[in-house]
GROMACS .gro file of C-alpha atoms in nm:
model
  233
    1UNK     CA    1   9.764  11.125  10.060
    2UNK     CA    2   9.769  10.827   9.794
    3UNK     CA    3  10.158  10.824   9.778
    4UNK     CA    4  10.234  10.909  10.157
    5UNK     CA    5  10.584  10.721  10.236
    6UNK     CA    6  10.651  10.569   9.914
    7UNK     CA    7  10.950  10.662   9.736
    8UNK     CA    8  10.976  10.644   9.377
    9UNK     CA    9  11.271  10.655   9.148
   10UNK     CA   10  11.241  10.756   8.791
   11UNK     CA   11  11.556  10.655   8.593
   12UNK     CA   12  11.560  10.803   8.287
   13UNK     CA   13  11.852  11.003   8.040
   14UNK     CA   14  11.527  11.231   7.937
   15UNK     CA   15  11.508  11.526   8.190
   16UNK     CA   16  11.197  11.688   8.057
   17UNK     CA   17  11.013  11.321   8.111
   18UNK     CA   18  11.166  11.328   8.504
   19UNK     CA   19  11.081  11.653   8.544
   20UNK     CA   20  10.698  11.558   8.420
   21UNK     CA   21  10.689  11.233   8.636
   22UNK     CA   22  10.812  11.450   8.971
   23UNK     CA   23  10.531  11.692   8.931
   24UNK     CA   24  10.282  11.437   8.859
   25UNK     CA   25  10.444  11.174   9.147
   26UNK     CA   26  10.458  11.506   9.394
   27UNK     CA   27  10.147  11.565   9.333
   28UNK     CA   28  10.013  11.235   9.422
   29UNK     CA   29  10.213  11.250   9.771
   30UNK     CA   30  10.513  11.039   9.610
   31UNK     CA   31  10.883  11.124   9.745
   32UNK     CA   32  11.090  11.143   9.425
   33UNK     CA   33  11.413  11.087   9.369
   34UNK     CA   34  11.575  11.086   8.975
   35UNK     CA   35  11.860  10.890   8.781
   36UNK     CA   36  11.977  11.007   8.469
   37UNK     CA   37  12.176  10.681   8.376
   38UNK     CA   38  12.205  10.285   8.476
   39UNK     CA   39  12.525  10.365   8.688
   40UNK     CA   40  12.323  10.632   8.863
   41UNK     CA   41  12.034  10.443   8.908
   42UNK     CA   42  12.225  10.149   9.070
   43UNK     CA   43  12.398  10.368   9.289
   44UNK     CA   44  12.078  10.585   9.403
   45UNK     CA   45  11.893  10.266   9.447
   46UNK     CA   46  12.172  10.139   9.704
   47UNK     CA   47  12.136  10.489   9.911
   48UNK     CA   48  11.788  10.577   9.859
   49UNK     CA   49  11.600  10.214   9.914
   50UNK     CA   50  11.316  10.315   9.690
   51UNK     CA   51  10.966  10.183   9.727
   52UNK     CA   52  10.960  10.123   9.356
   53UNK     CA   53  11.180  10.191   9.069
   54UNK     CA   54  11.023  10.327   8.724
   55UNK     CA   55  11.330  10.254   8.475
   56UNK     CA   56  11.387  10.352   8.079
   57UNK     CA   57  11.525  10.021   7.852
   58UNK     CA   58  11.748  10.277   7.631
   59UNK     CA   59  12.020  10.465   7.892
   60UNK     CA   60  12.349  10.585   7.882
   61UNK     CA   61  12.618  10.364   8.094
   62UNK     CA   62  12.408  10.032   8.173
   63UNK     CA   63  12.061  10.038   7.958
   64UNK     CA   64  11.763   9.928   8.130
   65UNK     CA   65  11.805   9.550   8.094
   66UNK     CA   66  12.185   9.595   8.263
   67UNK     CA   67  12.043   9.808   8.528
   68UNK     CA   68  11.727   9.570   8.596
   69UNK     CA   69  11.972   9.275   8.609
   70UNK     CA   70  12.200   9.429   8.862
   71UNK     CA   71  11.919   9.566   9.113
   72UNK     CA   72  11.750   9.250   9.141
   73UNK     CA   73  12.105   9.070   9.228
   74UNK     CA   74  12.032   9.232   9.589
   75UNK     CA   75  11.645   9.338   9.572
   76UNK     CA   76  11.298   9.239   9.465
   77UNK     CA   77  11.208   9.581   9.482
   78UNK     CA   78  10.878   9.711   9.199
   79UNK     CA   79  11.085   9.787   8.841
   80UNK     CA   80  10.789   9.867   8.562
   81UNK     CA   81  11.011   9.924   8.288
   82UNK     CA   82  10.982  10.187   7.993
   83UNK     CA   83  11.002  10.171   7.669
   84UNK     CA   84  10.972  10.397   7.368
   85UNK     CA   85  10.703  10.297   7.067
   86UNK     CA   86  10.861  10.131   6.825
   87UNK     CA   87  11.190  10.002   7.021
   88UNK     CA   88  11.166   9.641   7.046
   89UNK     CA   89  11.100   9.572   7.387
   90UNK     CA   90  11.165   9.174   7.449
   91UNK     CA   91  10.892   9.094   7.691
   92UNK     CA   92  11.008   8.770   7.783
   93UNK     CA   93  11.338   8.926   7.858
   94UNK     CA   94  11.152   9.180   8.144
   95UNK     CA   95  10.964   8.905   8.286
   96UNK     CA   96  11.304   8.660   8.271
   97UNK     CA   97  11.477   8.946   8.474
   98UNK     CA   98  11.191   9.027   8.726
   99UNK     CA   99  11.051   9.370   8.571
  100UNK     CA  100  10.678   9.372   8.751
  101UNK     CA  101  10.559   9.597   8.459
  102UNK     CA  102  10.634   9.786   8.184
  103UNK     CA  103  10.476  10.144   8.012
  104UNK     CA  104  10.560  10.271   7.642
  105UNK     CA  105  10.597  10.615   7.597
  106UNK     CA  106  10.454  10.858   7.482
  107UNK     CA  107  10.224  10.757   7.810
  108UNK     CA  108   9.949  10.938   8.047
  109UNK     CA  109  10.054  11.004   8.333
  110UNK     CA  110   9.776  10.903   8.509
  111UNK     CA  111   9.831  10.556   8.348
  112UNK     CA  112  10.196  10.580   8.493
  113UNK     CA  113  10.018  10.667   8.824
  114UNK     CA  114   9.772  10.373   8.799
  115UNK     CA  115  10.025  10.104   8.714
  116UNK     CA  116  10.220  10.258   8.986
  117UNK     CA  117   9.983  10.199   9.282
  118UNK     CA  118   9.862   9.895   9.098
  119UNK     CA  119  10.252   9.708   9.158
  120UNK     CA  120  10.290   9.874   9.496
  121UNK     CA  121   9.935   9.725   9.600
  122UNK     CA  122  10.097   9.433   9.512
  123UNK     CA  123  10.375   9.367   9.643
  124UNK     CA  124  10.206   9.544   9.968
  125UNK     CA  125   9.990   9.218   9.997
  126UNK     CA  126  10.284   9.006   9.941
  127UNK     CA  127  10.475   9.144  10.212
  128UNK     CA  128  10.116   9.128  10.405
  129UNK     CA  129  10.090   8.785  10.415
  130UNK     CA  130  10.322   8.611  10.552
  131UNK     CA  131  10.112   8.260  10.655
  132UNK     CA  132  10.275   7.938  10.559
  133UNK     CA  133  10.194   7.871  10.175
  134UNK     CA  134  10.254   7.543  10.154
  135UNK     CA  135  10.082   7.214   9.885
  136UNK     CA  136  10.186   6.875   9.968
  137UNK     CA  137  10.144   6.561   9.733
  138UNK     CA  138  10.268   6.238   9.667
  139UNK     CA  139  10.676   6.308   9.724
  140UNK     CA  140  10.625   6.616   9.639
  141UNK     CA  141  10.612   6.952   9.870
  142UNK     CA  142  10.637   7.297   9.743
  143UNK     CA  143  10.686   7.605  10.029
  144UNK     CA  144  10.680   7.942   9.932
  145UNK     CA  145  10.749   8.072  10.279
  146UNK     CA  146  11.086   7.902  10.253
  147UNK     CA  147  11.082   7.952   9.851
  148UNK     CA  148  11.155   7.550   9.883
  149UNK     CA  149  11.026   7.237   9.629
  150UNK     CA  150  11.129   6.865   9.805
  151UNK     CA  151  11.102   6.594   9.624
  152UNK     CA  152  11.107   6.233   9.808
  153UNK     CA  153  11.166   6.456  10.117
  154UNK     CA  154  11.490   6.641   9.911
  155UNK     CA  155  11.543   6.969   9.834
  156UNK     CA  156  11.578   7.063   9.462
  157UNK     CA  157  11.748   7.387   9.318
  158UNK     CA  158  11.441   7.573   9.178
  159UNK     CA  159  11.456   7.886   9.089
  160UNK     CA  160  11.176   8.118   9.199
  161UNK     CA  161  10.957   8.184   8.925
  162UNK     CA  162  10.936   7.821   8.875
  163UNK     CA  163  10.842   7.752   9.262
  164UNK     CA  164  10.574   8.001   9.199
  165UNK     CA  165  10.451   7.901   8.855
  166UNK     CA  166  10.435   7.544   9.045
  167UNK     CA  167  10.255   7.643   9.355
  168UNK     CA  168   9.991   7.790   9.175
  169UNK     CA  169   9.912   7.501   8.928
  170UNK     CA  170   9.891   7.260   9.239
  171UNK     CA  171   9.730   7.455   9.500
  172UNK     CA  172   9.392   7.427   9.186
  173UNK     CA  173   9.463   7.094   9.075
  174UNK     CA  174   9.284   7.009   8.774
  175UNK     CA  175   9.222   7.361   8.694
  176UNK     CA  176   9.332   7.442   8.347
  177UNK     CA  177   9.489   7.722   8.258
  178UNK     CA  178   9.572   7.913   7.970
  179UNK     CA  179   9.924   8.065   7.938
  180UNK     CA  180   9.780   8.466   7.925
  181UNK     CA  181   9.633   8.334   8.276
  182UNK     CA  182   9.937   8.211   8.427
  183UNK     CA  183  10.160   8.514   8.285
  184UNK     CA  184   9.918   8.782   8.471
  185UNK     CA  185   9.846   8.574   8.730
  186UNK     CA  186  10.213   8.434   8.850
  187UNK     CA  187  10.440   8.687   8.690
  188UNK     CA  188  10.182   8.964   8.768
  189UNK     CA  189  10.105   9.156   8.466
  190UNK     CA  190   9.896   9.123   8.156
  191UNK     CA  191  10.160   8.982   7.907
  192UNK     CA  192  10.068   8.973   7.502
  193UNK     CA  193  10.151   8.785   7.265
  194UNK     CA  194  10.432   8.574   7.350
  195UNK     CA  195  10.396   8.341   7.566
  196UNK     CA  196  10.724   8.117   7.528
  197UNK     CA  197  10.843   8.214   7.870
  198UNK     CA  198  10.577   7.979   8.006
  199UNK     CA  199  10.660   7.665   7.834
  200UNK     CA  200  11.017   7.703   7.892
  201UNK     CA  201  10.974   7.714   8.301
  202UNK     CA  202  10.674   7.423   8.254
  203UNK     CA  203  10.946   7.226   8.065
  204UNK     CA  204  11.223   7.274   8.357
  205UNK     CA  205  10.981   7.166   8.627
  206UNK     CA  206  10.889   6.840   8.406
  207UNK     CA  207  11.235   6.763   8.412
  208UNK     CA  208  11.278   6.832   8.764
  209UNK     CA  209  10.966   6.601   8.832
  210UNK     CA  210  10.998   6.383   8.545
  211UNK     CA  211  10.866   6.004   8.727
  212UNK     CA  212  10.807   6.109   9.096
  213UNK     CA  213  10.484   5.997   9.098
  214UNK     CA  214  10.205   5.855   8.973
  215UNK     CA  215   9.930   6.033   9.148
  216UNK     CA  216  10.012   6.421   8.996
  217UNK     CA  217  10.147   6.521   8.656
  218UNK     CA  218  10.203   6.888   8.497
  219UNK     CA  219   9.997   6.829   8.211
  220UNK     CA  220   9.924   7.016   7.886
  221UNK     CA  221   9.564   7.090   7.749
  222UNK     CA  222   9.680   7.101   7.377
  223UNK     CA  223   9.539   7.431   7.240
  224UNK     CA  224   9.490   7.582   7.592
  225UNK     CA  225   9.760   7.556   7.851
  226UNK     CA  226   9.854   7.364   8.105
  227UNK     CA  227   9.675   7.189   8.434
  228UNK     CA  228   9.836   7.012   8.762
  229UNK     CA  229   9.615   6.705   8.724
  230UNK     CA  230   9.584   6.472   8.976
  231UNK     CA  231   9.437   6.123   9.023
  232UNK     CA  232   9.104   6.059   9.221
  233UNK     CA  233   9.219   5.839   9.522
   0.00000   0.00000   0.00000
């Protein structure tokens, strides 16, 4: 079956809505186990080490963000986050705190389902491959088996969003891209609208590489996004 040995959790302070989402995750061979607040769900999580973690923003105790911010302290475990129409859900905030994805209800399930083995696909590949990923340049090394940037042969405190917003950009030098692009493609889902979180890790590496070299520079394509561009030897 589809869902054979994954185990979902579906935090949420609406039982008809975890109700729904066991049938429907049952159904597609999902083991289910439910939270009815952010305490819960932080507790559950530590005994139940589910595969991925479906997780309402508005929740008794801790609320979604709380809950999200805790659980990724000890785990990069799948969170798609859910929201109700109209509540202002701060996308920049889910991708600053690691959500993968996130629904608004009222939702299908079968769209729940689909993002579902979408994120688990995912981070199934990630865990897949685990051959060095490494780009070299001019003083400059970034290794995302280690999660590890040196500069002149040092290693700098980089957080890893940035590592990986970084890696990408170099390992296509002088491929531009737009910021849409490097939101679904680094931080792994489609992302509109605001796209501030991207200039604000772009402006952290520049100041982490700010004069290193002269061969490579993080480089913006006014009116399009951003490029690693380096110089023809």
């Amino acid at each position: 079956m589809a869902g054979s040995g994954y185990k979902i959790m579906v935090a949420d302070d609406d039982q008809n809505i975890c109700e729904l989402l066991r049938l429907y995750l049952e159904k597609e061979g999902y083991t289910v186990v439910i939270a009815n607040d952010g305490e819960e769900a932080v507790a559950k999580f530590q005994t139940e080490n589910p595969s991925l973690i479906l997780l309402d923003v508005m929740m008794p105790r801790l609320d979604g963000w709380q809950t999200c911010r805790e659980i990724r302290k000890k785990s990069d475990v799948p969170i798609i986050m859910i929201t109700a129409k109209g509540e202002t859900f701060d996308k920049v905030l889910g991708l600053e705190l690691g959500a993968d994805d996130y629904i608004v209800k009222p939702f299908e399930t079968k769209e729940v389902v689909a993002r579902i083995k979408a994120v688990l696909r995912r981070a199934d590949k990630a865990v897949s491959e685990p051959e060095v990923k490494e780009v070299t340049y001019d003083k400059l090394s970034v290794n995302m088996t280690r999660y590890e940037m040196k500069v002149n042969g040092k290693v700098v405190d980089t957080p890893p969003k940035e590592l990986e917003l970084l890696y990408h950009l170099a390992s296509h030098p002088n491929r531009v891209y737009t910021r849409d692009q490097l939101l679904d493609e680094v931080w792994g889902f489609e992302y509109y609208g605001d796209s501030r979180t991207v200039d604000v890790h772009i402006k952290r590496l520049r100041e982490k590489l700010e004069g290193v070299s002269d061969q490579w520079s993080l480089k913006t394509v006014w009116g399009v996004g951003y490029k690693f561009e380096v110089k023809e030897q």
